[in-house]
Amino acid sequence: MFMKNLAVAQSGGPTAAINATLCGVIAEAAASGKIGRILGALHGIDGVIAGKFADLSGLAGNERDMKLLRQTPATALGSCRKKLPNLTSGGDEKVYADIFTNLAKENIGAFLYIGGNDSMDTVAKLTEYGKMISTGIKFIGVPKTIDNDLSGTDHTPGFGSAVKYLCTTVQEICRDSNVYDIESVTVIEIMGRDSGWLTASCSLLPERCGGKPQLIYLPEKTFYIEKFLSDVRSLHKSGEKTVIAAVSEGLRDEAGRYAAGRSLSGKRDVFGHEYLAGLGKYIEQEVTDKIGCKVRSIELNVCQRCSASLASKTDLDEAAGAGAAAVRAYLSGETGVMAAMERVSSEPYRIRYVTVPVSDVANKIKTFPKEWIIPAGNGIEKAAAEYFRPLIQGEENLICEDGLPLQITI
Amino acid sequence: MFMKNLAVAQSGGPTAAINATLCGVIAEAAASGKIGRILGALHGIDGVIAGKFADLSGLAGNERDMKLLRQTPATALGSCRKKLPNLTSGGDEKVYADIFTNLAKENIGAFLYIGGNDSMDTVAKLTEYGKMISTGIKFIGVPKTIDNDLSGTDHTPGFGSAVKYLCTTVQEICRDSNVYDIESVTVIEIMGRDSGWLTASCSLLPERCGGKPQLIYLPEKTFYIEKFLSDVRSLHKSGEKTVIAAVSEGLRDEAGRYAAGRSLSGKRDVFGHEYLAGLGKYIEQEVTDKIGCKVRSIELNVCQRCSASLASKTDLDEAAGAGAAAVRAYLSGETGVMAAMERVSSEPYRIRYVTVPVSDVANKIKTFPKEWIIPAGNGIEKAAAEYFRPLIQGEENLICEDGLPLQITI
């Protein structure tokens, strides 16, 4: 029997676990005995459009390379940010023709796309187009995002490692902030434009270790700077000299504008550009102006999504599991679905892999549950810890050389 | 025999290794059998002035607590930023009277001060004052700073862990920056106001792992923004789409002003305050204006000095060794000295502990050797790697609970 090949690609922002998913795809495809070559499209769907593929089949039998791939952060195959044109728009459909021509040329049986909202939109459109032209090629999505804002899955691969990085780092920043015996404010700006999952996870930090953020603000609630300042004043008044606030970059004011945007007004450089200050810098300035104590802001930035050195073993295992589940879904004849995780129980922690129609996932955002935000709007209910805790368990044993983690380049 | 007690304190900015030094002091003092109680002054010299001490003697016999102290970042005893008045200034010397009264009250035989330049200044002044009043109390400094800018020692405890954090993180950021197939610039702003040791250490990154900073700028050389932009253009032209630059926060222009200060001019908020943009943001704006490609800046911030989770085992071992060496210096009758490290050889790596007069160290800054900067001023000579490499070897095995490193609170 002449076996079909498998194509896989990665898309959107990097995570620490997206290459573990690639490992899962490669291992499961090789083990099935039902798949020919495994081809990685370079730079997401752009690689399919341009016909740029790397043959990954050889990795399957190389245990060390597979381990290195698993511990390498960001997309080993490269990434892209591309939205395919709507099929109903009557627009240019050449891009679809290119994709299907190149998939056929490589004798592809299924295209697996590892990504977030936008990637699931791509999977949905390719499935639809494929039906229109009656191709047999299957399209399967595999979830990936540190934001955890994908519908249809209990959580997303990549999120657990981001939480582990975040909690580990914030715990260290809290120690750093607590060394001086003076009133101060530390503002930690955390990723999440539309949902507060990542910021909320800071609530997991134990009381035991000298300091955790006393204030947490998510984009799911309107942010009032005056309320923030009053929260800080209350804590100082109660004797807590060091106030630490975790804020989501996506906080919005009562008019629905990004709170960080307030700092833009009137400030332009010599070329007339508006100055792009971040939310943390904005709040820092407000504290300086209105409270006047020592204050600093810390923007955690891309390390949140690429810190493989602090990855969660549970997350990497699950990410690989999702990749394997996608391969099994293809082999059982499914298409237009995303491999997802369903939580069977939190204690003991158990998940199972399922598939959900990708059209139920694409372009939707799963926000943080409002019932897990305390009524005052500046903290997280203890109940959320049961959800977060299992996701950060276990440390990955990294292969190091000369004191630094080894990575692989494809 | 009625044994004298030992006082120890920590000062200045936190590091990941300063508590390992405390462990070294405690273990050596307890093992000597020649020291009574071990007292930790809270918040540096302020704790001595106010008579605030914690009894650390009980830690010596508790292996688990000592391990937790070793893996806890930042100053477990708290810190301060205080410069004692000059003895020759004829100013208020009440502070000295308070210090010596409180040390005598606690029956202190020696005061060990773990810190950087300013702390060595304190040790020098206390030694001098002690001679004036003919006290028998000994004063010993123990080096600590992530900046590695202390004279008299091959390198400083805390630096190796900062380098390991930095190289690990920058390696991950390089992966993250390389995923898209477009021209871009990533600017990484690294701590170091007066010396470029930390920024220069990025040059240690191996070529093997898909990306390292192609451009490195230290405060030891004048920074010309036009030269920077031309360096970026050259790399883009030569086909390197992703340009990554490591810049020290302390870069200065030809007039000796902080380069970041340029971004202040003319920009004020609604209250009339000058906007405090960082160096990275300034360079980011310049790239946007003059080159126009995708650009982002990343300020690594305090994680550089408090990331115990990525600590160097070599650094922690040496930090503990320096603490122990300081205790031995006291017991052999020394005063007014700093425990220091002398490099015996780089390969195989071997150091030995020595003492140097603290007056030779105080208020001096050891800058990065100019002969290790390449003639073009935008990179580091390969010879520097031999110096850096041994300092980041070995990973600390952290005690974790529920997925996060445990810390201790004193």
Short mmCIF file of C-alpha atoms in Angstrom, two decimals, chain B residues 16-222:
data_model
loop_
_atom_site.label_atom_id
_atom_site.label_comp_id
_atom_site.label_asym_id
_atom_site.label_seq_id
_atom_site.Cartn_x
_atom_site.Cartn_y
_atom_site.Cartn_z
CA ALA B 16 20.40 35.05 43.71
CA ALA B 17 23.49 34.10 45.73
CA ILE B 18 23.61 36.47 48.69
CA ASN B 19 21.77 34.02 50.94
CA ALA B 20 24.22 31.29 49.97
CA THR B 21 26.89 33.56 51.42
CA LEU B 22 24.83 33.81 54.59
CA CYS B 23 24.73 29.99 54.67
CA GLY B 24 28.51 29.92 54.36
CA VAL B 25 28.90 32.34 57.27
CA ILE B 26 26.51 30.38 59.48
CA ALA B 27 28.00 26.96 58.69
CA GLU B 28 31.63 28.07 59.13
CA ALA B 29 30.89 29.99 62.34
CA ALA B 30 29.06 27.01 63.85
CA ALA B 31 31.73 24.54 62.74
CA SER B 32 34.58 26.62 64.19
CA GLY B 33 33.42 26.09 67.77
CA LYS B 34 34.88 29.51 68.51
CA ILE B 35 31.81 31.65 68.02
CA GLY B 36 28.80 32.06 70.32
CA ARG B 37 25.56 33.16 68.73
CA ILE B 38 25.20 34.22 65.09
CA LEU B 39 23.08 37.36 64.84
CA GLY B 40 21.63 38.71 61.63
CA ALA B 41 21.10 42.48 61.59
CA LEU B 42 17.85 43.33 59.81
CA HIS B 43 17.97 45.69 56.83
CA GLY B 44 21.71 46.05 56.70
CA ILE B 45 23.53 48.57 58.85
CA ASP B 46 20.15 50.10 59.73
CA GLY B 47 19.49 47.00 61.81
CA VAL B 48 22.70 47.55 63.77
CA ILE B 49 21.87 51.21 64.30
CA ALA B 50 18.39 50.31 65.54
CA GLY B 51 19.54 47.23 67.47
CA LYS B 52 17.36 44.89 65.42
CA PHE B 53 18.87 41.42 65.23
CA ALA B 54 17.54 37.93 64.46
CA ASP B 55 19.27 34.95 66.05
CA LEU B 56 20.39 32.67 63.21
CA SER B 57 22.29 30.16 65.36
CA GLY B 58 19.50 27.57 65.14
CA LEU B 59 19.78 27.35 61.36
CA ALA B 60 23.23 25.77 61.53
CA GLY B 61 21.97 22.34 62.53
CA ASN B 62 18.97 22.33 60.21
CA GLU B 63 20.04 20.93 56.86
CA ARG B 64 16.73 21.51 55.11
CA ASP B 65 16.41 25.12 56.28
CA MET B 66 19.99 25.80 55.22
CA LYS B 67 19.22 24.39 51.77
CA LEU B 68 16.07 26.50 51.54
CA LEU B 69 18.03 29.60 52.58
CA ARG B 70 20.58 28.80 49.87
CA GLN B 71 17.88 28.60 47.18
CA THR B 72 15.99 31.72 48.35
CA PRO B 73 16.81 34.81 46.28
CA ALA B 74 17.22 38.40 47.51
CA THR B 75 18.36 39.35 50.99
CA ALA B 76 16.76 37.09 53.58
CA LEU B 77 17.76 39.61 56.27
CA GLY B 78 16.42 42.58 54.31
CA SER B 79 18.57 45.31 52.84
CA CYS B 80 19.21 49.05 52.91
CA ARG B 81 20.93 51.69 50.85
CA LYS B 82 22.81 53.79 53.35
CA LYS B 83 26.14 55.55 53.19
CA LEU B 84 27.69 56.39 56.57
CA PRO B 85 28.86 59.99 57.04
CA ASN B 86 32.53 60.74 56.51
CA LEU B 87 34.56 60.56 59.69
CA THR B 88 36.64 63.52 58.64
CA SER B 89 33.66 65.68 57.84
CA GLY B 90 33.19 66.63 61.46
CA GLY B 91 29.52 65.85 60.94
CA ASP B 92 27.09 63.98 63.13
CA GLU B 93 28.83 60.93 64.54
CA LYS B 94 25.93 59.75 66.67
CA VAL B 95 25.29 57.02 64.12
CA TYR B 96 28.74 55.54 64.86
CA ALA B 97 28.13 55.71 68.60
CA ASP B 98 24.83 53.87 68.11
CA ILE B 99 26.47 51.17 66.02
CA PHE B 100 29.32 50.48 68.44
CA THR B 101 27.03 50.63 71.49
CA ASN B 102 24.71 48.06 69.96
CA LEU B 103 27.54 45.79 68.83
CA ALA B 104 29.02 45.91 72.35
CA LYS B 105 25.62 45.26 73.93
CA GLU B 106 25.30 42.07 71.86
CA ASN B 107 28.89 41.08 72.69
CA ILE B 108 29.87 41.05 69.03
CA GLY B 109 33.39 39.97 68.11
CA ALA B 110 33.04 40.70 64.41
CA PHE B 111 30.61 42.32 62.02
CA LEU B 112 30.46 40.77 58.54
CA TYR B 113 28.89 42.89 55.83
CA ILE B 114 27.79 41.24 52.58
CA GLY B 115 27.49 43.82 49.81
CA GLY B 116 28.97 45.86 47.00
CA ASN B 117 30.91 49.13 46.67
CA ASP B 118 28.87 51.09 49.19
CA SER B 119 28.95 48.29 51.75
CA MET B 120 32.74 48.10 51.50
CA ASP B 121 32.78 51.85 52.16
CA THR B 122 30.81 51.11 55.34
CA VAL B 123 33.25 48.38 56.37
CA ALA B 124 36.19 50.75 55.77
CA LYS B 125 34.62 53.53 57.87
CA LEU B 126 33.66 51.20 60.71
CA THR B 127 37.19 49.78 60.77
CA GLU B 128 38.62 53.30 60.95
CA TYR B 129 36.19 54.42 63.65
CA GLY B 130 36.87 51.24 65.60
CA LYS B 131 40.58 52.02 65.60
CA MET B 132 39.87 55.56 66.81
CA ILE B 133 37.94 54.28 69.82
CA SER B 134 40.24 51.26 70.27
CA THR B 135 37.55 48.64 70.07
CA GLY B 136 38.52 45.04 69.47
CA ILE B 137 35.60 44.43 67.11
CA LYS B 138 36.64 43.18 63.68
CA PHE B 139 35.00 44.29 60.42
CA ILE B 140 35.04 42.05 57.36
CA GLY B 141 33.42 42.59 53.97
CA VAL B 142 32.03 39.84 51.76
CA PRO B 143 31.56 40.71 48.09
CA LYS B 144 28.18 40.59 46.40
CA THR B 145 26.91 42.17 43.22
CA ILE B 146 25.50 41.01 39.92
CA ASP B 147 27.43 43.85 38.26
CA ASN B 148 30.85 42.23 38.84
CA ASP B 149 32.36 45.69 39.18
CA LEU B 150 34.20 45.20 42.49
CA SER B 151 37.98 45.56 42.57
CA GLY B 152 40.22 43.11 44.33
CA THR B 153 38.35 39.94 43.38
CA ASP B 154 38.40 37.92 40.15
CA HIS B 155 34.60 38.11 40.10
CA THR B 156 31.78 38.66 42.57
CA PRO B 157 29.35 36.15 44.06
CA GLY B 158 25.97 36.76 42.44
CA PHE B 159 27.46 37.55 39.05
CA GLY B 160 27.62 33.94 37.84
CA SER B 161 23.94 33.35 38.53
CA ALA B 162 23.01 36.62 36.84
CA VAL B 163 25.03 35.55 33.79
CA LYS B 164 23.38 32.14 33.76
CA TYR B 165 19.91 33.71 33.99
CA LEU B 166 20.83 36.22 31.31
CA CYS B 167 22.30 33.74 28.82
CA THR B 168 19.46 31.26 29.34
CA THR B 169 16.85 33.97 28.87
CA VAL B 170 18.53 35.71 25.95
CA GLN B 171 18.88 32.34 24.21
CA GLU B 172 15.12 31.89 24.59
CA ILE B 173 14.38 35.42 23.40
CA CYS B 174 16.55 34.78 20.33
CA ARG B 175 14.41 31.74 19.49
CA ASP B 176 11.29 33.82 19.99
CA SER B 177 12.63 36.60 17.75
CA ASN B 178 13.55 34.25 14.93
CA VAL B 179 10.17 32.66 14.24
CA TYR B 180 8.90 35.11 11.63
CA ASP B 181 10.33 35.36 8.14
CA ILE B 182 10.56 39.18 8.07
CA GLU B 183 13.15 41.84 8.83
CA SER B 184 13.09 42.78 12.48
CA VAL B 185 15.11 44.20 15.36
CA THR B 186 14.99 43.05 18.98
CA VAL B 187 16.71 45.25 21.56
CA ILE B 188 17.48 43.64 24.91
CA GLU B 189 18.26 46.11 27.71
CA ILE B 190 20.52 44.65 30.39
CA MET B 191 21.50 45.93 33.85
CA GLY B 192 24.82 47.68 34.41
CA ARG B 193 24.97 51.47 34.84
CA ASP B 194 28.74 51.77 35.04
CA SER B 195 30.17 48.55 33.69
CA GLY B 196 29.29 46.18 30.90
CA TRP B 197 30.21 42.82 32.46
CA LEU B 198 26.68 41.48 32.43
CA THR B 199 25.85 42.66 28.92
CA ALA B 200 29.17 41.35 27.62
CA SER B 201 28.42 37.91 29.01
CA CYS B 202 25.77 37.42 26.29
CA SER B 203 28.69 36.73 24.00
CA LEU B 204 28.98 33.34 25.73
CA LEU B 205 25.91 32.06 23.85
CA PRO B 206 26.82 29.31 21.43
CA GLU B 207 26.15 29.65 17.72
CA ARG B 208 24.66 26.17 17.72
CA CYS B 209 21.21 27.09 19.01
CA GLY B 210 19.56 29.27 16.40
CA GLY B 211 20.44 32.81 17.23
CA LYS B 212 22.47 34.98 19.56
CA PRO B 213 22.81 38.76 19.74
CA GLN B 214 24.86 39.86 16.73
CA LEU B 215 25.38 43.28 18.31
CA ILE B 216 26.57 44.05 21.87
CA TYR B 217 27.15 47.55 23.25
CA LEU B 218 28.79 48.33 26.60
CA PRO B 219 29.06 51.57 28.61
CA GLU B 220 32.84 51.26 28.34
CA LYS B 221 32.53 52.64 24.79
CA THR B 222 30.69 55.75 23.63
#
